[in-house]
PDB file of C-alpha atoms in Angstrom:
ATOM      1  CA  MET A   1    -132.661 -13.557  61.057  1.00 35.00           C
ATOM      2  CA  GLY A   2    -131.251 -14.009  64.551  1.00 37.00           C
ATOM      3  CA  PHE A   3    -128.534 -11.943  66.180  1.00 36.00           C
ATOM      4  CA  LEU A   4    -125.072 -12.374  64.633  1.00 32.00           C
ATOM      5  CA  SER A   5    -121.889 -11.551  66.507  1.00 37.00           C
ATOM      6  CA  LYS A   6    -119.356  -9.206  64.942  1.00 37.00           C
ATOM      7  CA  ARG A   7    -116.974 -12.144  64.560  1.00 40.00           C
ATOM      8  CA  LYS A   8    -119.559 -14.170  62.636  1.00 37.00           C
ATOM      9  CA  LEU A   9    -120.436 -11.197  60.451  1.00 34.00           C
ATOM     10  CA  ARG A  10    -116.751 -10.728  59.591  1.00 41.00           C
ATOM     11  CA  ARG A  11    -116.462 -14.411  58.762  1.00 42.00           C
ATOM     12  CA  LEU A  12    -119.534 -14.302  56.503  1.00 39.00           C
ATOM     13  CA  ALA A  13    -118.210 -11.214  54.757  1.00 44.00           C
ATOM     14  CA  SER A  14    -114.834 -12.891  54.294  1.00 43.00           C
ATOM     15  CA  ARG A  15    -116.452 -16.006  52.845  1.00 43.00           C
ATOM     16  CA  ALA A  16    -118.456 -13.898  50.382  1.00 43.00           C
ATOM     17  CA  LYS A  17    -115.254 -12.148  49.332  1.00 40.00           C
ATOM     18  CA  GLY A  18    -113.501 -15.501  48.989  1.00 45.00           C
ATOM     19  CA  LEU A  19    -116.246 -16.863  46.757  1.00 43.00           C
ATOM     20  CA  LEU A  20    -116.039 -13.760  44.588  1.00 41.00           C
ATOM     21  CA  LEU A  21    -112.266 -13.925  44.202  1.00 41.00           C
ATOM     22  CA  GLY A  22    -112.380 -17.659  43.555  1.00 45.00           C
ATOM     23  CA  ARG A  23    -114.678 -17.357  40.538  1.00 45.00           C
ATOM     24  CA  LYS A  24    -113.673 -19.361  37.475  1.00 45.00           C
ATOM     25  CA  ASP A  25    -113.645 -16.236  35.265  1.00 48.00           C
ATOM     26  CA  HIS A  26    -110.402 -15.313  37.051  1.00 76.00           C
ATOM     27  CA  GLN A  27    -108.628 -18.424  35.779  1.00 88.00           C
ATOM     28  CA  HIS A  28    -104.868 -18.636  35.837  1.00 94.00           C
ATOM     29  CA  PRO A  29    -103.344 -19.792  32.506  1.00 95.00           C
ATOM     30  CA  PHE A  30    -102.304 -23.002  34.305  1.00 96.00           C
ATOM     31  CA  ASP A  31    -105.980 -23.943  34.634  1.00 97.00           C
ATOM     32  CA  VAL A  32    -106.799 -22.873  31.084  1.00 95.00           C
ATOM     33  CA  GLN A  33    -104.029 -25.118  29.781  1.00 96.00           C
ATOM     34  CA  HIS A  34    -104.732 -28.171  31.933  1.00 97.00           C
ATOM     35  CA  GLY A  35    -108.474 -27.970  32.602  1.00 97.00           C
ATOM     36  CA  THR A  36    -107.867 -27.877  36.368  1.00 97.00           C
ATOM     37  CA  ASP A  37    -109.455 -25.698  39.061  1.00 97.00           C
ATOM     38  CA  THR A  38    -106.713 -24.063  41.122  1.00 96.00           C
ATOM     39  CA  SER A  39    -107.338 -20.341  40.604  1.00 94.00           C
ATOM     40  CA  GLY A  40    -108.680 -17.666  42.917  1.00 91.00           C
ATOM     41  CA  VAL A  41    -107.897 -16.232  46.329  1.00 90.00           C
ATOM     42  CA  ILE A  42    -109.816 -17.163  49.475  1.00 85.00           C
ATOM     43  CA  ALA A  43    -109.246 -15.402  52.797  1.00 79.00           C
ATOM     44  CA  GLY A  44    -108.096 -17.579  55.693  1.00 75.00           C
ATOM     45  CA  ALA A  45    -111.061 -16.561  57.867  1.00 80.00           C
ATOM     46  CA  SER A  46    -113.391 -18.405  55.500  1.00 72.00           C
ATOM     47  CA  LEU A  47    -111.390 -21.655  55.614  1.00 78.00           C
ATOM     48  CA  GLY A  48    -110.943 -24.356  58.228  1.00 70.00           C
ATOM     49  CA  ALA A  49    -112.388 -27.441  59.849  1.00 59.00           C
ATOM     50  CA  GLY A  50    -113.815 -26.002  63.066  1.00 68.00           C
ATOM     51  CA  GLY A  51    -110.741 -26.677  65.188  1.00 67.00           C
ATOM     52  CA  GLU A  52    -107.912 -24.803  66.867  1.00 68.00           C
ATOM     53  CA  SER A  53    -105.748 -24.762  63.742  1.00 67.00           C
ATOM     54  CA  ASP A  54    -108.324 -22.654  61.867  1.00 61.00           C
ATOM     55  CA  GLN A  55    -107.095 -19.405  63.402  1.00 71.00           C
ATOM     56  CA  HIS A  56    -103.619 -19.931  61.951  1.00 67.00           C
ATOM     57  CA  ILE A  57    -104.669 -20.398  58.300  1.00 73.00           C
ATOM     58  CA  THR A  58    -103.257 -17.616  56.125  1.00 75.00           C
ATOM     59  CA  ALA A  59    -105.344 -17.791  52.926  1.00 79.00           C
ATOM     60  CA  TYR A  60    -105.684 -19.787  49.737  1.00 86.00           C
ATOM     61  CA  ALA A  61    -103.861 -18.820  46.551  1.00 89.00           C
ATOM     62  CA  GLY A  62    -102.204 -21.115  44.054  1.00 94.00           C
ATOM     63  CA  VAL A  63     -98.415 -21.061  43.839  1.00 96.00           C
ATOM     64  CA  PRO A  64     -96.903 -19.361  40.750  1.00 96.00           C
ATOM     65  CA  PRO A  65     -95.908 -22.405  38.650  1.00 97.00           C
ATOM     66  CA  SER A  66     -92.693 -20.895  37.292  1.00 97.00           C
ATOM     67  CA  ARG A  67     -91.472 -20.028  40.792  1.00 97.00           C
ATOM     68  CA  MET A  68     -92.212 -23.477  42.222  1.00 97.00           C
ATOM     69  CA  LEU A  69     -90.519 -25.236  39.308  1.00 98.00           C
ATOM     70  CA  ALA A  70     -87.454 -23.031  39.822  1.00 98.00           C
ATOM     71  CA  ALA A  71     -87.354 -24.019  43.506  1.00 98.00           C
ATOM     72  CA  LEU A  72     -87.627 -27.710  42.649  1.00 98.00           C
ATOM     73  CA  GLU A  73     -84.734 -27.355  40.216  1.00 98.00           C
ATOM     74  CA  ILE A  74     -82.570 -25.785  42.936  1.00 98.00           C
ATOM     75  CA  TRP A  75     -83.562 -28.583  45.327  1.00 98.00           C
ATOM     76  CA  THR A  76     -82.541 -31.292  42.835  1.00 98.00           C
ATOM     77  CA  GLN A  77     -79.124 -29.635  42.645  1.00 97.00           C
ATOM     78  CA  GLN A  78     -78.868 -29.820  46.440  1.00 96.00           C
ATOM     79  CA  ILE A  79     -79.430 -33.590  46.521  1.00 96.00           C
ATOM     80  CA  GLY A  80     -76.689 -34.145  43.956  1.00 93.00           C
ATOM     81  CA  ASP A  81     -76.637 -37.609  42.383  1.00 93.00           C
ATOM     82  CA  ARG A  82     -79.472 -38.873  44.564  1.00 94.00           C
ATOM     83  CA  PRO A  83     -82.453 -39.932  42.428  1.00 97.00           C
ATOM     84  CA  VAL A  84     -85.669 -38.007  43.053  1.00 98.00           C
ATOM     85  CA  SER A  85     -87.409 -41.386  43.259  1.00 97.00           C
ATOM     86  CA  ASP A  86     -85.774 -41.901  46.667  1.00 97.00           C
ATOM     87  CA  PHE A  87     -87.970 -39.139  48.084  1.00 98.00           C
ATOM     88  CA  ALA A  88     -91.654 -38.824  48.974  1.00 98.00           C
ATOM     89  CA  PHE A  89     -93.236 -35.422  48.318  1.00 98.00           C
ATOM     90  CA  PHE A  90     -95.564 -33.787  50.863  1.00 98.00           C
ATOM     91  CA  ASP A  91     -97.541 -30.615  50.179  1.00 98.00           C
ATOM     92  CA  LEU A  92     -98.833 -29.255  53.496  1.00 97.00           C
ATOM     93  CA  GLY A  93    -101.828 -26.948  53.245  1.00 94.00           C
ATOM     94  CA  CYS A  94    -102.176 -27.940  49.597  1.00 96.00           C
ATOM     95  CA  GLY A  95    -105.385 -25.965  48.988  1.00 95.00           C
ATOM     96  CA  LYS A  96    -106.783 -26.822  45.565  1.00 97.00           C
ATOM     97  CA  GLY A  97    -103.616 -28.760  44.788  1.00 97.00           C
ATOM     98  CA  ARG A  98    -101.696 -26.730  42.208  1.00 98.00           C
ATOM     99  CA  SER A  99     -98.352 -27.272  43.942  1.00 98.00           C
ATOM    100  CA  LEU A 100     -99.198 -30.957  44.429  1.00 98.00           C
ATOM    101  CA  LEU A 101     -99.789 -31.319  40.683  1.00 98.00           C
ATOM    102  CA  LEU A 102     -96.570 -29.516  39.819  1.00 98.00           C
ATOM    103  CA  GLY A 103     -94.573 -31.579  42.293  1.00 98.00           C
ATOM    104  CA  SER A 104     -95.939 -34.831  40.902  1.00 98.00           C
ATOM    105  CA  GLN A 105     -94.335 -34.088  37.541  1.00 98.00           C
ATOM    106  CA  LEU A 106     -91.088 -35.236  39.138  1.00 98.00           C
ATOM    107  CA  PRO A 107     -90.667 -39.000  39.667  1.00 98.00           C
ATOM    108  CA  PHE A 108     -91.028 -38.953  43.460  1.00 98.00           C
ATOM    109  CA  ARG A 109     -91.702 -42.142  45.369  1.00 97.00           C
ATOM    110  CA  SER A 110     -95.183 -40.709  46.000  1.00 98.00           C
ATOM    111  CA  ALA A 111     -96.873 -37.310  46.290  1.00 98.00           C
ATOM    112  CA  LEU A 112     -99.367 -36.436  49.034  1.00 98.00           C
ATOM    113  CA  GLY A 113    -101.251 -33.179  49.533  1.00 98.00           C
ATOM    114  CA  VAL A 114    -102.882 -32.437  52.908  1.00 97.00           C
ATOM    115  CA  GLU A 115    -105.513 -29.712  53.253  1.00 95.00           C
ATOM    116  CA  LEU A 116    -107.458 -28.736  56.390  1.00 91.00           C
ATOM    117  CA  ASP A 117    -110.497 -27.250  54.626  1.00 92.00           C
ATOM    118  CA  ALA A 118    -112.810 -30.008  53.375  1.00 93.00           C
ATOM    119  CA  ASP A 119    -114.108 -28.084  50.351  1.00 94.00           C
ATOM    120  CA  LEU A 120    -110.607 -27.268  49.122  1.00 95.00           C
ATOM    121  CA  ALA A 121    -109.494 -30.867  49.754  1.00 96.00           C
ATOM    122  CA  LYS A 122    -112.306 -32.151  47.516  1.00 97.00           C
ATOM    123  CA  ILE A 123    -111.225 -29.816  44.738  1.00 97.00           C
ATOM    124  CA  ALA A 124    -107.617 -30.990  45.155  1.00 98.00           C
ATOM    125  CA  GLN A 125    -108.786 -34.601  44.904  1.00 98.00           C
ATOM    126  CA  ARG A 126    -110.644 -33.881  41.673  1.00 98.00           C
ATOM    127  CA  ASN A 127    -107.622 -32.100  40.262  1.00 98.00           C
ATOM    128  CA  ALA A 128    -105.329 -34.982  41.227  1.00 98.00           C
ATOM    129  CA  ALA A 129    -107.636 -37.489  39.537  1.00 98.00           C
ATOM    130  CA  LEU A 130    -107.793 -35.377  36.376  1.00 98.00           C
ATOM    131  CA  TRP A 131    -104.003 -34.909  36.385  1.00 98.00           C
ATOM    132  CA  THR A 132    -103.420 -38.639  36.758  1.00 98.00           C
ATOM    133  CA  SER A 133    -105.921 -39.630  34.066  1.00 98.00           C
ATOM    134  CA  ALA A 134    -104.255 -37.165  31.683  1.00 98.00           C
ATOM    135  CA  GLY A 135    -100.917 -38.913  32.261  1.00 97.00           C
ATOM    136  CA  LYS A 136     -99.252 -35.813  33.717  1.00 98.00           C
ATOM    137  CA  ALA A 137     -98.193 -37.358  37.044  1.00 98.00           C
ATOM    138  CA  ALA A 138     -94.811 -39.097  37.139  1.00 98.00           C
ATOM    139  CA  CYS A 139     -95.643 -40.706  40.499  1.00 98.00           C
ATOM    140  CA  ALA A 140     -98.625 -41.848  42.547  1.00 97.00           C
ATOM    141  CA  ILE A 141    -100.501 -38.713  43.654  1.00 98.00           C
ATOM    142  CA  ARG A 142    -103.104 -38.297  46.386  1.00 97.00           C
ATOM    143  CA  ALA A 143    -104.859 -35.438  48.201  1.00 98.00           C
ATOM    144  CA  GLU A 144    -106.601 -35.796  51.543  1.00 97.00           C
ATOM    145  CA  GLN A 145    -108.440 -33.684  54.080  1.00 96.00           C
ATOM    146  CA  GLY A 146    -106.431 -33.459  57.289  1.00 93.00           C
ATOM    147  CA  ASP A 147    -104.392 -31.416  59.738  1.00 92.00           C
ATOM    148  CA  ALA A 148    -100.786 -30.620  58.790  1.00 93.00           C
ATOM    149  CA  THR A 149     -99.740 -31.218  62.411  1.00 92.00           C
ATOM    150  CA  LYS A 150    -100.887 -34.844  62.234  1.00 93.00           C
ATOM    151  CA  VAL A 151     -99.380 -36.065  58.969  1.00 95.00           C
ATOM    152  CA  LEU A 152     -97.945 -39.598  58.924  1.00 93.00           C
ATOM    153  CA  TYR A 153     -94.764 -39.281  56.883  1.00 95.00           C
ATOM    154  CA  GLY A 154     -93.641 -42.897  56.927  1.00 92.00           C
ATOM    155  CA  GLU A 155     -90.118 -44.125  56.346  1.00 91.00           C
ATOM    156  CA  GLY A 156     -87.604 -42.872  53.820  1.00 93.00           C
ATOM    157  CA  PRO A 157     -86.318 -39.503  52.613  1.00 97.00           C
ATOM    158  CA  ARG A 158     -88.926 -36.782  52.089  1.00 98.00           C
ATOM    159  CA  LEU A 159     -89.404 -33.325  50.630  1.00 98.00           C
ATOM    160  CA  VAL A 160     -91.969 -31.114  52.382  1.00 98.00           C
ATOM    161  CA  PHE A 161     -93.384 -28.195  50.403  1.00 98.00           C
ATOM    162  CA  LEU A 162     -95.186 -25.170  51.864  1.00 96.00           C
ATOM    163  CA  TYR A 163     -96.643 -22.099  50.178  1.00 93.00           C
ATOM    164  CA  ASN A 164     -97.177 -19.940  53.265  1.00 89.00           C
ATOM    165  CA  PRO A 165    -100.171 -22.062  54.349  1.00 89.00           C
ATOM    166  CA  PHE A 166    -100.299 -21.301  58.082  1.00 86.00           C
ATOM    167  CA  GLY A 167     -98.786 -19.194  60.848  1.00 86.00           C
ATOM    168  CA  PRO A 168     -95.785 -19.824  63.141  1.00 87.00           C
ATOM    169  CA  PRO A 169     -97.637 -21.788  65.880  1.00 88.00           C
ATOM    170  CA  VAL A 170     -98.583 -24.530  63.419  1.00 89.00           C
ATOM    171  CA  MET A 171     -95.187 -24.382  61.701  1.00 89.00           C
ATOM    172  CA  ARG A 172     -93.432 -25.075  65.008  1.00 91.00           C
ATOM    173  CA  ILE A 173     -95.566 -28.180  65.571  1.00 92.00           C
ATOM    174  CA  VAL A 174     -94.803 -29.382  62.039  1.00 94.00           C
ATOM    175  CA  LEU A 175     -91.058 -28.898  62.583  1.00 94.00           C
ATOM    176  CA  ASN A 176     -91.206 -30.796  65.873  1.00 94.00           C
ATOM    177  CA  ALA A 177     -93.005 -33.678  64.175  1.00 94.00           C
ATOM    178  CA  LEU A 178     -90.477 -33.833  61.349  1.00 94.00           C
ATOM    179  CA  SER A 179     -87.586 -33.746  63.790  1.00 93.00           C
ATOM    180  CA  ALA A 180     -89.076 -36.539  65.883  1.00 92.00           C
ATOM    181  CA  MET A 181     -89.694 -38.611  62.758  1.00 87.00           C
ATOM    182  CA  GLY A 182     -86.012 -38.673  61.920  1.00 84.00           C
ATOM    183  CA  GLY A 183     -84.665 -39.606  58.526  1.00 87.00           C
ATOM    184  CA  GLU A 184     -83.643 -37.316  55.677  1.00 94.00           C
ATOM    185  CA  THR A 185     -85.971 -34.312  55.386  1.00 97.00           C
ATOM    186  CA  TYR A 186     -85.836 -31.305  53.076  1.00 98.00           C
ATOM    187  CA  ILE A 187     -88.218 -28.345  53.220  1.00 97.00           C
ATOM    188  CA  ILE A 188     -89.094 -25.878  50.477  1.00 97.00           C
ATOM    189  CA  TYR A 189     -90.967 -22.879  51.879  1.00 95.00           C
ATOM    190  CA  GLN A 190     -92.197 -20.407  49.277  1.00 93.00           C
ATOM    191  CA  ASN A 191     -93.547 -16.953  50.091  1.00 87.00           C
ATOM    192  CA  GLU A 192     -91.916 -16.923  53.530  1.00 83.00           C
ATOM    193  CA  TYR A 193     -94.190 -14.280  54.982  1.00 71.00           C
ATOM    194  CA  ASP A 194     -93.096 -15.176  58.510  1.00 63.00           C
ATOM    195  CA  ALA A 195     -90.034 -17.412  58.531  1.00 61.00           C
ATOM    196  CA  THR A 196     -89.208 -16.947  62.211  1.00 71.00           C
ATOM    197  CA  PRO A 197     -89.767 -20.618  63.158  1.00 81.00           C
ATOM    198  CA  LEU A 198     -87.412 -21.778  60.405  1.00 86.00           C
ATOM    199  CA  GLN A 199     -84.776 -19.073  60.728  1.00 82.00           C
ATOM    200  CA  GLY A 200     -84.434 -19.583  64.463  1.00 79.00           C
ATOM    201  CA  ASP A 201     -84.412 -23.387  64.480  1.00 89.00           C
ATOM    202  CA  GLU A 202     -80.961 -24.940  64.962  1.00 91.00           C
ATOM    203  CA  ARG A 203     -82.301 -28.256  63.670  1.00 93.00           C
ATOM    204  CA  LEU A 204     -82.414 -26.786  60.154  1.00 94.00           C
ATOM    205  CA  GLU A 205     -79.551 -26.146  57.747  1.00 95.00           C
ATOM    206  CA  GLN A 206     -80.366 -23.331  55.321  1.00 95.00           C
ATOM    207  CA  LEU A 207     -79.409 -24.308  51.769  1.00 96.00           C
ATOM    208  CA  PHE A 208     -80.987 -21.427  49.866  1.00 96.00           C
ATOM    209  CA  ARG A 209     -82.946 -18.308  50.748  1.00 94.00           C
ATOM    210  CA  ASN A 210     -83.683 -15.649  48.159  1.00 95.00           C
ATOM    211  CA  SER A 211     -86.341 -14.357  45.803  1.00 94.00           C
ATOM    212  CA  LEU A 212     -86.960 -16.323  42.608  1.00 96.00           C
ATOM    213  CA  PRO A 213     -88.155 -14.806  39.339  1.00 93.00           C
ATOM    214  CA  MET A 214     -91.570 -15.524  37.867  1.00 95.00           C
ATOM    215  CA  SER A 215     -92.415 -15.967  34.212  1.00 95.00           C
ATOM    216  CA  ASP A 216     -94.107 -13.035  32.476  1.00 94.00           C
ATOM    217  CA  GLU A 217     -97.273 -15.129  32.350  1.00 93.00           C
ATOM    218  CA  ASP A 218     -97.278 -15.669  36.111  1.00 94.00           C
ATOM    219  CA  ALA A 219     -96.417 -12.056  36.831  1.00 91.00           C
ATOM    220  CA  VAL A 220     -99.486 -10.904  34.918  1.00 91.00           C
ATOM    221  CA  ALA A 221    -101.918 -13.587  36.097  1.00 91.00           C
ATOM    222  CA  ASP A 222    -101.000 -14.172  39.728  1.00 88.00           C
ATOM    223  CA  PRO A 223    -103.278 -12.244  42.127  1.00 82.00           C
ATOM    224  CA  VAL A 224    -101.005 -12.145  45.192  1.00 86.00           C
ATOM    225  CA  ALA A 225     -97.357 -12.998  44.417  1.00 89.00           C
ATOM    226  CA  SER A 226     -94.767 -10.231  44.214  1.00 88.00           C
ATOM    227  CA  PRO A 227     -91.133 -10.077  43.000  1.00 87.00           C
ATOM    228  CA  GLU A 228     -89.958  -9.774  46.613  1.00 88.00           C
ATOM    229  CA  ASP A 229     -91.442 -13.070  47.807  1.00 92.00           C
ATOM    230  CA  ILE A 230     -88.771 -15.256  49.429  1.00 93.00           C
ATOM    231  CA  THR A 231     -88.133 -18.945  48.825  1.00 95.00           C
ATOM    232  CA  GLY A 232     -86.265 -20.898  51.476  1.00 95.00           C
ATOM    233  CA  ILE A 233     -84.824 -24.392  51.087  1.00 96.00           C
ATOM    234  CA  TYR A 234     -83.736 -26.234  54.227  1.00 96.00           C
ATOM    235  CA  ARG A 235     -82.413 -29.610  55.311  1.00 96.00           C
ATOM    236  CA  MET A 236     -83.221 -31.099  58.695  1.00 94.00           C
ATOM    237  CA  ARG A 237     -79.957 -31.798  60.478  1.00 90.00           C
ATOM    238  CA  GLN A 238     -79.307 -35.322  61.681  1.00 78.00           C
ATOM    239  CA  PRO A 239     -79.259 -35.599  65.524  1.00 69.00           C
ATOM    240  CA  SER A 240     -75.483 -36.071  65.683  1.00 58.00           C
ATOM    241  CA  LEU A 241     -74.919 -32.805  63.797  1.00 50.00           C
ATOM    242  CA  ARG A 242     -77.043 -30.563  66.030  1.00 50.00           C
TER     243      ARG A 242
END
């Protein structure tokens, strides 16, 4: 074996830990019920695509289903009489796709998950196909490998979902892209570990920011979530209102 730098050794150790924590014998009840593969925790150092964005990945862990569904319910109250079908759903840093699957249960115009790590993106694609074939998606659902800073959002209102997928430098680029895109944009950010880019951005109107309860099932099964985790819901201000 050739010489390995300390950085490479740390990365190899992190990957080994990620593989251990991602084992299927640590299945969340969501996967047991639906036959999907969204469980486990994988450290951010073992994920990426070999580019600059890799250093800003936090980690992989699936969102607590009860907490995400509660956030979506609050969001639907914020849009009032507007039909959900007016909106496209985007899950940035979707990982294995649990939040993408949950989001697609609402009749969005479409649902797209974007994941930087190719291996996780493939798992998300398999989960999306299984979910669709089982008739559990209320809209067209798709997962793709890609960079969250380069998403093509298209026209029309949109809801962007994040489960603490990356650090502030990437979040700022995402916010700039959404602002430049224009149109009606809502953001749900769960587990706001570092919300500085959102809290300090005058382009965003804060609609909700608080902790949300988890079901007893999630509280027992989830490997990383805590009762103190914050959910933020924001609306991008129109240019004339800034």
